[in-house]
Coordinates of C-alpha atoms in Angstrom, one line a residue:
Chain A
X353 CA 32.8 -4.8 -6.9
X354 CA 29.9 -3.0 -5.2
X355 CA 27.2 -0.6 -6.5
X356 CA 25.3 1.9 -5.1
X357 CA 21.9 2.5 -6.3
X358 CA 19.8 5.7 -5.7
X359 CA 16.1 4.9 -4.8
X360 CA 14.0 7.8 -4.2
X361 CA 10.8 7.1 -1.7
X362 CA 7.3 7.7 -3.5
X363 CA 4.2 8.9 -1.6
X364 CA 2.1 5.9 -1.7
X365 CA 5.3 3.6 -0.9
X366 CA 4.4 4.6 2.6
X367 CA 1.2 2.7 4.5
X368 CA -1.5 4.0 7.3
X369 CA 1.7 3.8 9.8
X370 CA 3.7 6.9 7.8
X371 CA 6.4 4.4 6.8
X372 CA 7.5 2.4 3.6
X373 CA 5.5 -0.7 3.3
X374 CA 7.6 -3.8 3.6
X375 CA 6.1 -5.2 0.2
X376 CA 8.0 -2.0 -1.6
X377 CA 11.8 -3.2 -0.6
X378 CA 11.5 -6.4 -3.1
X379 CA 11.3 -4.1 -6.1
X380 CA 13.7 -1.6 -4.6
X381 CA 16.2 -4.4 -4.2
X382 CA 15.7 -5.5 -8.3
X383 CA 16.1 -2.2 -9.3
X384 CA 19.6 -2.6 -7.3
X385 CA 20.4 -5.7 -8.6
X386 CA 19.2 -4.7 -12.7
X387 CA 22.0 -2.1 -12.1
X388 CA 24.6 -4.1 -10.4
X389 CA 24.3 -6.5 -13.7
X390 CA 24.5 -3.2 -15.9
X391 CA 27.5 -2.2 -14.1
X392 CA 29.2 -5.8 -14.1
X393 CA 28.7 -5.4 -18.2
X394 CA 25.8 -8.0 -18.6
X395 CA 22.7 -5.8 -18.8
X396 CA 18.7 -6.5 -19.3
X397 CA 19.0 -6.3 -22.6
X398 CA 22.0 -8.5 -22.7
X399 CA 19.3 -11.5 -20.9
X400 CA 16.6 -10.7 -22.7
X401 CA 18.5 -11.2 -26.1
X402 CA 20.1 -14.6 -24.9
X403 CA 16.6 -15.6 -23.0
X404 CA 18.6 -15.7 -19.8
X405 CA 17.5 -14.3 -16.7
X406 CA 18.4 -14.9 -13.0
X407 CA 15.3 -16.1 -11.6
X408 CA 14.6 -15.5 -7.8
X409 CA 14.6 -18.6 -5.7
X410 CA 14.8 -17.5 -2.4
X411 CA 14.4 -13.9 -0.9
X412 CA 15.3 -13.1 2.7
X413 CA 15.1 -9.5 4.3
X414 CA 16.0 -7.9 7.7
X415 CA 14.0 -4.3 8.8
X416 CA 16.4 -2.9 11.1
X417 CA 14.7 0.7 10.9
X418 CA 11.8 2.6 8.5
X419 CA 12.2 4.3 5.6
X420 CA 9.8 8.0 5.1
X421 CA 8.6 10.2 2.3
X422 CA 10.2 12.1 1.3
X423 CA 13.8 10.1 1.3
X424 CA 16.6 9.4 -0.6
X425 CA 17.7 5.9 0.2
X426 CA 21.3 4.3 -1.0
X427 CA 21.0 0.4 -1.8
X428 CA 24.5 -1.5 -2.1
X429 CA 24.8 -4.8 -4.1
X430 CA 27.3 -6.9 -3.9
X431 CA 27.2 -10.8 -5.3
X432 CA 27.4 -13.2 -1.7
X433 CA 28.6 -16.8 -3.2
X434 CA 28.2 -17.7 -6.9
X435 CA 28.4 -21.3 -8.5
X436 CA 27.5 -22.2 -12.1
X437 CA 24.0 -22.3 -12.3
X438 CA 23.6 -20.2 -8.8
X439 CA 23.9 -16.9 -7.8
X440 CA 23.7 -14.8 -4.2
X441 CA 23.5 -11.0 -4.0
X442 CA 23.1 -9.4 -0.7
X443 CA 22.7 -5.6 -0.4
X444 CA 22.3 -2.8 2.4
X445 CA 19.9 -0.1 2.5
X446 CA 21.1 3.5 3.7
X447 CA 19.3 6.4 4.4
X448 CA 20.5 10.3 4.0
X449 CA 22.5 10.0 7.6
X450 CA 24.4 7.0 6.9
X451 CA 22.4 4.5 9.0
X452 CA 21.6 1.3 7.8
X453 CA 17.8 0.5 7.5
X454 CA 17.6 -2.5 5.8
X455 CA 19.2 -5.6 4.6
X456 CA 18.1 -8.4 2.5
X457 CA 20.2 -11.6 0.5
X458 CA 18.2 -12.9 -2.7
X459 CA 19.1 -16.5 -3.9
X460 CA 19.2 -16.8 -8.3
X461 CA 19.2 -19.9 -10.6
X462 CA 20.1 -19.0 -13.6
X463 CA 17.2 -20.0 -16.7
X464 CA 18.1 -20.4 -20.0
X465 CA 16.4 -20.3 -23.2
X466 CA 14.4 -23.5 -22.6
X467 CA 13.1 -22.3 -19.6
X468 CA 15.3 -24.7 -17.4
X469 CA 18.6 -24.5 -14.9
X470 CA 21.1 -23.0 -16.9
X471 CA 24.8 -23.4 -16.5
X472 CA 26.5 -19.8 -16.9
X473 CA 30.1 -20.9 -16.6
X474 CA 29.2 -23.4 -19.6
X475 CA 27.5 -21.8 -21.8
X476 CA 28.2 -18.2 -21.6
X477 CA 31.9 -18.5 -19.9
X478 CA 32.5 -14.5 -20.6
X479 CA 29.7 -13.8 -18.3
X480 CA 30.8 -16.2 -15.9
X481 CA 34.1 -14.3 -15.6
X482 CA 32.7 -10.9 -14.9
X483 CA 31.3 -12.9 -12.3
X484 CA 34.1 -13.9 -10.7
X485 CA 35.5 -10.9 -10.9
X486 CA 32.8 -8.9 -9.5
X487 CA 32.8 -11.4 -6.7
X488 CA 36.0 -10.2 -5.7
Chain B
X134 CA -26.0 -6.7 -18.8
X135 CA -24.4 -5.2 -15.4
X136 CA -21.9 -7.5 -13.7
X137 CA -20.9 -6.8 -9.5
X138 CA -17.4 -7.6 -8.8
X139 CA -16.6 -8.0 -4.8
X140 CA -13.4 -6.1 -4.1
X141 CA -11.2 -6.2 -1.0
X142 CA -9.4 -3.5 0.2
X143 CA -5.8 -4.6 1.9
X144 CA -3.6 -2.9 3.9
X145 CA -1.2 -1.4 1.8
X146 CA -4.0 0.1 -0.7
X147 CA -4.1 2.7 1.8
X148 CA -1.6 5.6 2.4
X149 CA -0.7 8.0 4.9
X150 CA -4.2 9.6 5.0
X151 CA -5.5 6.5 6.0
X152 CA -7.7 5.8 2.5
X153 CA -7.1 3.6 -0.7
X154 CA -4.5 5.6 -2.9
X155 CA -6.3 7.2 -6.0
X156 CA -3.6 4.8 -8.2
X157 CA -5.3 1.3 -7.1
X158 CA -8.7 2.2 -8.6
X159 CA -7.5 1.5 -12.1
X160 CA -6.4 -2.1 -10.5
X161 CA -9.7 -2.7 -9.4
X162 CA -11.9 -1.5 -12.7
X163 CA -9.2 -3.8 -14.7
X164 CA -10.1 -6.5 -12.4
X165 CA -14.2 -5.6 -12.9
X166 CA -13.6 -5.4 -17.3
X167 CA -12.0 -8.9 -16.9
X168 CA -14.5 -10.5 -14.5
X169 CA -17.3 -8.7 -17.2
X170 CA -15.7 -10.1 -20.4
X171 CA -15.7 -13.4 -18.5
X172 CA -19.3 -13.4 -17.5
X173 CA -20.2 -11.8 -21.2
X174 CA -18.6 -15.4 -22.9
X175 CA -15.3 -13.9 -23.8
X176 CA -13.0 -14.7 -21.3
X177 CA -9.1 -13.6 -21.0
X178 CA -8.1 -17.0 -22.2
X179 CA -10.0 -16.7 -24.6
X180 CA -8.3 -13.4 -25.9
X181 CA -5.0 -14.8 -25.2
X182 CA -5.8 -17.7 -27.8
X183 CA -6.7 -15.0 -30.2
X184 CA -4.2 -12.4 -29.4
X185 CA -6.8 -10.3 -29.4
X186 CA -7.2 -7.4 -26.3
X187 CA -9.0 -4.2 -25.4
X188 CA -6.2 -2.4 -25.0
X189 CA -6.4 1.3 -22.5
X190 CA -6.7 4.2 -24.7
X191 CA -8.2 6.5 -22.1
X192 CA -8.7 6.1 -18.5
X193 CA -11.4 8.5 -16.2
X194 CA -11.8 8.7 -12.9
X195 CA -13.8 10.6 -10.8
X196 CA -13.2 10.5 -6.8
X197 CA -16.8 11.0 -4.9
X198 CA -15.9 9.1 -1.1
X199 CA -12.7 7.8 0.4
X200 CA -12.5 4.0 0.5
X201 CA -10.7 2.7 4.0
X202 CA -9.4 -0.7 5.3
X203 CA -10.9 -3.1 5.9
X204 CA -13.6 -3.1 3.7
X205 CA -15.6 -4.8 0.9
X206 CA -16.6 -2.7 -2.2
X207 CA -18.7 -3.8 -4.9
X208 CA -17.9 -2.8 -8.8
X209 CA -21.1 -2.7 -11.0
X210 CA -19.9 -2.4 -15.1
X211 CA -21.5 -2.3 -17.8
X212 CA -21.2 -0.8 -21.6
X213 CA -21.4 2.6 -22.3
X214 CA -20.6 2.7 -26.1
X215 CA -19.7 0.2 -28.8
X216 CA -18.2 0.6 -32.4
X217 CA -16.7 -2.5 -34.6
X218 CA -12.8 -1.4 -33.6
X219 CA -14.0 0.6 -30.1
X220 CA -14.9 0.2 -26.7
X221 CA -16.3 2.1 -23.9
X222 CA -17.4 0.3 -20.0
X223 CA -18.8 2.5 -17.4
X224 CA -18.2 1.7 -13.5
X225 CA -19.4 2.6 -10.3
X226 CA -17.9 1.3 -6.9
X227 CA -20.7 1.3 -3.6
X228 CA -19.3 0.6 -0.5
X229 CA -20.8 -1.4 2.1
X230 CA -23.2 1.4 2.8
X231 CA -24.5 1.0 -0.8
X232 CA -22.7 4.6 -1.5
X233 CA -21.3 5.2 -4.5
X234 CA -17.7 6.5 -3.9
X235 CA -16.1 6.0 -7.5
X236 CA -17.1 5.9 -11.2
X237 CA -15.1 6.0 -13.9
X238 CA -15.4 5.1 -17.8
X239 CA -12.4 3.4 -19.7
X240 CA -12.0 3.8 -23.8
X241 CA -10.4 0.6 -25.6
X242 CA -9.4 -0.4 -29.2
X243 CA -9.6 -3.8 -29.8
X244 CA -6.1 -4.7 -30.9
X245 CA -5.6 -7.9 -33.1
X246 CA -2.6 -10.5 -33.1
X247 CA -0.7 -8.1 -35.5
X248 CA -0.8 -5.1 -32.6
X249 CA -2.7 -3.1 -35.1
X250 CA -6.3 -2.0 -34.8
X251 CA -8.8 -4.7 -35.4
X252 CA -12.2 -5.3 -36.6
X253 CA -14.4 -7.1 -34.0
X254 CA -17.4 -7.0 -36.1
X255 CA -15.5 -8.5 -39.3
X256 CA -13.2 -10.6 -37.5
X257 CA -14.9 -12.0 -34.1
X258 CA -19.0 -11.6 -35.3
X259 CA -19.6 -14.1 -32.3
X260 CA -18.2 -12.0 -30.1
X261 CA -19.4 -8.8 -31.5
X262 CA -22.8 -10.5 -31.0
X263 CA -22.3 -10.4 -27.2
X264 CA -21.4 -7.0 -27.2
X265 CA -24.6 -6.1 -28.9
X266 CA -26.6 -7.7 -26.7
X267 CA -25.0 -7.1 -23.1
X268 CA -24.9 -3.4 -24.6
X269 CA -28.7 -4.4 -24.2
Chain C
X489 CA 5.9 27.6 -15.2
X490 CA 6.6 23.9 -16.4
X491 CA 8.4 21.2 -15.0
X492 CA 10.5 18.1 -16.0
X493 CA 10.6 15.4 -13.7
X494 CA 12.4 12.2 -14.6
X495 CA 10.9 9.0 -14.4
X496 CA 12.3 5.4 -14.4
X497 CA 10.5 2.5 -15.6
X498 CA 11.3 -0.2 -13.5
X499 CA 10.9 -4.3 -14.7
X500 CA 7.5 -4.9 -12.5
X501 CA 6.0 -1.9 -13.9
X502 CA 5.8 -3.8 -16.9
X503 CA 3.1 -6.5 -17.7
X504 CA 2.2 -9.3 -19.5
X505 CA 2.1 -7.2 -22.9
X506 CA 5.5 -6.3 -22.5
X507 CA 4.5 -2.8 -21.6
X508 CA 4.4 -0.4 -18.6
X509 CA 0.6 -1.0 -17.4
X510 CA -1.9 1.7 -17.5
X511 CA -2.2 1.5 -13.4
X512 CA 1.5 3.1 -12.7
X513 CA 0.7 6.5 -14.5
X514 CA -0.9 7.9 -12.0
X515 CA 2.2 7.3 -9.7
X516 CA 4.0 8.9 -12.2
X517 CA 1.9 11.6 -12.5
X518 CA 1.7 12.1 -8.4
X519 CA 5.6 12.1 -8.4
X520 CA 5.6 14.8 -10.9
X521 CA 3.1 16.5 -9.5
X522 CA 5.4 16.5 -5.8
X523 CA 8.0 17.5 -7.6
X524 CA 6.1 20.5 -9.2
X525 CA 4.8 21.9 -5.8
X526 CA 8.2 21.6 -4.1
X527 CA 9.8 23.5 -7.2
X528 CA 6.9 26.3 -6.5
X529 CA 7.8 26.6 -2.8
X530 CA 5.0 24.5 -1.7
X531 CA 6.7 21.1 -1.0
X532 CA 5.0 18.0 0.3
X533 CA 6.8 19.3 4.1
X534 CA 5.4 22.2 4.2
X535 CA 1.5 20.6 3.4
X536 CA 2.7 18.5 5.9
X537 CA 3.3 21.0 8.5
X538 CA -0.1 22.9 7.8
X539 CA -2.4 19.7 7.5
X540 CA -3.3 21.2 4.0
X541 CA -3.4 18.6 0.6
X542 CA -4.7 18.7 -3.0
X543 CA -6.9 15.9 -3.4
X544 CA -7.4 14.1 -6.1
X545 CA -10.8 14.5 -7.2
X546 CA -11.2 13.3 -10.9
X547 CA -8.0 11.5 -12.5
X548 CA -8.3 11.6 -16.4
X549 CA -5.1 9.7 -18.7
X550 CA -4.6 9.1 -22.7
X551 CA -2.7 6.4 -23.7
X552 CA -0.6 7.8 -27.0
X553 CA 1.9 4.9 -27.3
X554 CA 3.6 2.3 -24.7
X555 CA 6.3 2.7 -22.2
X556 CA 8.6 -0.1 -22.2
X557 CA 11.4 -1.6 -20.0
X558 CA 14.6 0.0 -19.2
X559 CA 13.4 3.4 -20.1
X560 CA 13.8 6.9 -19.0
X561 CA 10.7 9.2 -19.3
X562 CA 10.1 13.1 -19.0
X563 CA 7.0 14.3 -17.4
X564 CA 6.1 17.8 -18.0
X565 CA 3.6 19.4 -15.6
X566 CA 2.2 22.8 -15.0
X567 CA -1.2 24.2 -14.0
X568 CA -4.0 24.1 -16.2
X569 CA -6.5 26.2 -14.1
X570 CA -7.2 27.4 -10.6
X571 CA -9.0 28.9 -8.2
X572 CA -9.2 29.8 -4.5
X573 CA -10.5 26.3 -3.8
X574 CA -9.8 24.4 -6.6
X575 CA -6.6 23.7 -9.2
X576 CA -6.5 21.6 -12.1
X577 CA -2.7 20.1 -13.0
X578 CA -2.1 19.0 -17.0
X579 CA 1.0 16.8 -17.9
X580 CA 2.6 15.5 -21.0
X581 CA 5.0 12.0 -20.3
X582 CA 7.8 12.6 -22.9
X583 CA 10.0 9.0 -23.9
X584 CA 13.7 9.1 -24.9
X585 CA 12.8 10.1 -28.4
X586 CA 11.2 13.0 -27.5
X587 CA 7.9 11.7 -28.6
X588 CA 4.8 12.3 -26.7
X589 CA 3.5 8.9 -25.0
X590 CA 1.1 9.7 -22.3
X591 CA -1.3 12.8 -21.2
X592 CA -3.4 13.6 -18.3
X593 CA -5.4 15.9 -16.3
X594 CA -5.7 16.0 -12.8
X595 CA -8.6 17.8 -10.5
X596 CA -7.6 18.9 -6.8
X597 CA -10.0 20.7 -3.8
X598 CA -7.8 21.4 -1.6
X599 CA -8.8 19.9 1.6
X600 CA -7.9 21.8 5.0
X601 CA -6.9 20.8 8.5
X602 CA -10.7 20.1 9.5
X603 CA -10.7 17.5 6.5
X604 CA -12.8 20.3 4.6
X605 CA -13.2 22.1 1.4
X606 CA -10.0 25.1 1.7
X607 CA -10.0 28.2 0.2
X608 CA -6.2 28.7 -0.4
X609 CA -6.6 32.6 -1.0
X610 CA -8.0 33.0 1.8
X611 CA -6.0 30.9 4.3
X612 CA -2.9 30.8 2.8
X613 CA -2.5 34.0 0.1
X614 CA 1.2 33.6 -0.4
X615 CA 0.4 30.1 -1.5
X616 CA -1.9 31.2 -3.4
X617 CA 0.1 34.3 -4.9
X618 CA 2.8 31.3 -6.0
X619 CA 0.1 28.9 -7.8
X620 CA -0.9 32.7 -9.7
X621 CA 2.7 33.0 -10.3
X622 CA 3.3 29.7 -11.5
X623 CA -0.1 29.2 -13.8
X624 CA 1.6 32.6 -15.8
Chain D
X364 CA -4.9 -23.5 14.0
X365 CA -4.4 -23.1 10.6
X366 CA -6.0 -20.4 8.3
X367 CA -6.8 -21.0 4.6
X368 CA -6.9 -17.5 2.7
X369 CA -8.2 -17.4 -1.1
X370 CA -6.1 -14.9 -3.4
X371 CA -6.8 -14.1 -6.8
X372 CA -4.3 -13.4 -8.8
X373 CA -4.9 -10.2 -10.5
X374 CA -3.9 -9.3 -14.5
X375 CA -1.0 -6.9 -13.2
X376 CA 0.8 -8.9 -10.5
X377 CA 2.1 -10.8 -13.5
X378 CA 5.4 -9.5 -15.1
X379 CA 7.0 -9.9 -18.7
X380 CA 8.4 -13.2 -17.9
X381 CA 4.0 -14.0 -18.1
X382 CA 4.1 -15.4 -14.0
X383 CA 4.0 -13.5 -11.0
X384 CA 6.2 -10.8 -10.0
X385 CA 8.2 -12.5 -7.2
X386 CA 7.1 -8.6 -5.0
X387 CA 3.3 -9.4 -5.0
X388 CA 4.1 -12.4 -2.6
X389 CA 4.8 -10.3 0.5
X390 CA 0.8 -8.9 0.3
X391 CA -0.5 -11.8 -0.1
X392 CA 1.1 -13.0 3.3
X393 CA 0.1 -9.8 4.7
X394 CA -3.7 -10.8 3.6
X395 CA -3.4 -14.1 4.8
X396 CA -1.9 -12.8 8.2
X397 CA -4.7 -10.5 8.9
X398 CA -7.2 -13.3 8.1
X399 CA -5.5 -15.4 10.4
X400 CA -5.4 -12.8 13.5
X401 CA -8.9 -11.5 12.4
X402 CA -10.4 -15.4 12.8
X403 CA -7.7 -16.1 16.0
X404 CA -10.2 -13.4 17.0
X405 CA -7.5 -9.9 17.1
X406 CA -8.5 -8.6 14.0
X407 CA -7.2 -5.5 12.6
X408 CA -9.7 -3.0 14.5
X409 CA -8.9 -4.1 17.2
X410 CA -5.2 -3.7 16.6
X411 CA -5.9 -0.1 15.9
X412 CA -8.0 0.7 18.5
X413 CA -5.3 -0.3 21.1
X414 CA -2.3 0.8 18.6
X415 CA -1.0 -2.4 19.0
X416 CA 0.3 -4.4 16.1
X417 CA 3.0 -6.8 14.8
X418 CA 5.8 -5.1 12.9
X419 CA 7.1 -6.8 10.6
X420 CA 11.1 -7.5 11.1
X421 CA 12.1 -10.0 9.2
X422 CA 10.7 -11.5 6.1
X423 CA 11.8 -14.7 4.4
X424 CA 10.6 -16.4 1.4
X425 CA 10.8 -19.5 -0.8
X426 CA 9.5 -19.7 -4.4
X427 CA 9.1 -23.7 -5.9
X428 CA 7.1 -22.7 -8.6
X429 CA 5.2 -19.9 -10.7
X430 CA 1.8 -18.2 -10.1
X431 CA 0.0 -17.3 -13.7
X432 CA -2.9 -15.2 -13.8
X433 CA -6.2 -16.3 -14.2
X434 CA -5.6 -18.4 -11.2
X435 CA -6.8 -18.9 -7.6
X436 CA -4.4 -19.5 -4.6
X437 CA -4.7 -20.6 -1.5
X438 CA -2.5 -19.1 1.7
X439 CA -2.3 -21.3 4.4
X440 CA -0.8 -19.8 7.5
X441 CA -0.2 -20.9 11.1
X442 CA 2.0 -19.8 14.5
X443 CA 5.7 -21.2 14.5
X444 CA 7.4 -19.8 17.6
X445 CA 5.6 -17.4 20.2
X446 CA 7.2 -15.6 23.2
X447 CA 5.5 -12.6 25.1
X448 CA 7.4 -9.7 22.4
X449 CA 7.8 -11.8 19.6
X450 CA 5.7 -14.0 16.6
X451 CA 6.6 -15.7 14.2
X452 CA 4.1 -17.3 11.4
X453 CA 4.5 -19.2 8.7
X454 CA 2.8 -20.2 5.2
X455 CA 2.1 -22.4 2.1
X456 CA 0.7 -21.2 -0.7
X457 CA -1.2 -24.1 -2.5
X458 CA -2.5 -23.7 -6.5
X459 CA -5.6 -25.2 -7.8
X460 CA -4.0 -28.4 -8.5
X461 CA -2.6 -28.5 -4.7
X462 CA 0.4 -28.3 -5.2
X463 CA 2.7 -26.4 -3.0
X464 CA 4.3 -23.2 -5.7
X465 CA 5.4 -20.6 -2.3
X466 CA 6.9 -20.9 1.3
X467 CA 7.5 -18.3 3.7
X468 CA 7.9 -17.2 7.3
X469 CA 7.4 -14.0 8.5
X470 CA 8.7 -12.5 12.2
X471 CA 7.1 -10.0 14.1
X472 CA 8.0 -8.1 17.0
X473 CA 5.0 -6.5 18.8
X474 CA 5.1 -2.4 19.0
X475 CA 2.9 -0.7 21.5
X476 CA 1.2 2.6 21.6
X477 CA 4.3 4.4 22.5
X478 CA 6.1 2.8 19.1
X479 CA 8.3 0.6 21.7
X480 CA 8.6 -3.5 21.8
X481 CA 4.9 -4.7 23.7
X482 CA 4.7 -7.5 25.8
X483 CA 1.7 -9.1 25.0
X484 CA 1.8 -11.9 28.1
X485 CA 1.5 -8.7 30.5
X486 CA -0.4 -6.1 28.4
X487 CA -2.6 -8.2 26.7
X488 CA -3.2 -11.4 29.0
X489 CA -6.2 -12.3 26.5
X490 CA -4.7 -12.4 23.4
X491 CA -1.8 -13.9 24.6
X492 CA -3.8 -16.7 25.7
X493 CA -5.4 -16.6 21.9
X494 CA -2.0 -17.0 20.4
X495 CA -1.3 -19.7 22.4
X496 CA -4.4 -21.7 22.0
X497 CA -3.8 -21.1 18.1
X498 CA 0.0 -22.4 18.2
X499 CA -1.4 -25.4 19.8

């Protein structure tokens, strides 16, 4: 499973060089990832209920070539490696002629309720099969 | 009572005309209410412990001078108006020329640990007390 | 003229309070207010291409009721009032229930190629005839 | 040579989860960065005025433990590797009680006034000499 996620480039995105600001990919690459979990059937909302969320450990992105206003950019998400209380997403950045401008991987423990690591396959074994399955 | 809050601009504040994006100010008077509520005796931990915040009802901004990077800006704020359930702080922002290039005045309801409207006169007199007097 | 530009919130937009905070309106609000102009036949390009841009001069927002995380909004923008050198923008931020959440006014000079004061009518009457056009 | 940078963490870097968004990290490196060139003695002006700068291309980023807001960091930040077209810097961020909550390290290829790679060692003999008095 892959998704493709629509980000559209907002003036002030951009900086005093006329191009996207590096600090603006992070949330771009959320948004991706909030909609790759929507997809894969366990939404915001579905956390937020259960007070589990996967918190961001380790975040790790490659500029390749800038991003302008006004764009429309394509972000695909797919998971990387996955393990019980771990998870790895890695994603690609396109712009409107196909090249790729950007790529990043973002690292996830999973948190439960108590604010601790939280073990998916264990506790929430459903999930842990879309998971799998969305792993491929 | 007038408190001066030292601001920094950084890079990304600015856009592609080269000065601070109008949507920062805001960032920067929030950052000048809190450091004036601290300096008045009633500090944002001390709201969280009550639950108790000024929350935005109505934000104005006038635009006078461009702000540029880098650069160190200086907020004066004071009161404008007062009320038992109402709020009103006025702002100016001098550059390091001592020109004014902002002002702006922000509207708050005090909003009380059940989300409603609350009373600071009735419920917080101590803190009403402060208002009063840095109202001067 | 009115027009309906779709906003999404996104989870960082969102703050302590649970909330959208009161500093991203104004992006939304600029968006909107791209999105108007290119709808007109004045797109952000074509600025671009001339040097010429409606600065924001005095920024003024209600807050009716919060935004919240995941939600899709609806601004509606159109001209309040113009004038060869001058034009004021009024919006309305719609939420999925079709109430009324946010409102603002927005004052622009239009600045020329010289970094000046423009007068639109003059310089650019076809412009000029659209923003007539457009304000009905 | 090793720079120490004081952040404040500001009321709307924090996100629903009450700790800071993990987005805000990247410019607060970006802060600490140009307090490190600026006291290496390259500051940003001078950047600009020889359109000369480091371009971010690759940004990576550890996170050990929340920020929370009120709260006052502090961005330490020194050279890893140098070579005449390339930097690469890397940082701790420290809370008040010393503890180590953020790593990161940041690579930068040097982009000259015609937008290509730089080489510093032949362009810039001086601050080449700068960056390798700092990396020690």
């Amino acid at each position: 499973m892959q998704t493709k996620t629509t980000i559209e480039v907002r003036y002030p995105d951009c900086d005093m060089m006329q191009v996207v600001h590096h600090s603006i990919y992070p949330v771009w690459y959320e948004s991706a990832r909030m909609d790759f979990f929507r997809k894969m059937g366990f939404s915001f909302s579905d956390m937020n209920k259960l007070s589990v969320n996967p918190a961001v450990v380790d975040l790790h992105l490659q500029f390749k070539a800038p991003a302008t206003y006004p764009q429309t950019l394509t972000v695909v998400t797919k998971i990387g490696t996955f393990a019980p209380r771990k998870l790895q997403l890695v994603y690609e950045i396109f712009n409107e002629s196909g090249k790729i401008i950007n790529t990043a991987e973002t690292f996830h423990i999973w948190v439960g309720p108590d604010g601790r690591a939280y073990n998916i396959e264990e506790n929430l074994p459903d999930v842990y099969e879309k998971i799998k399955k969305a792993a491929g």
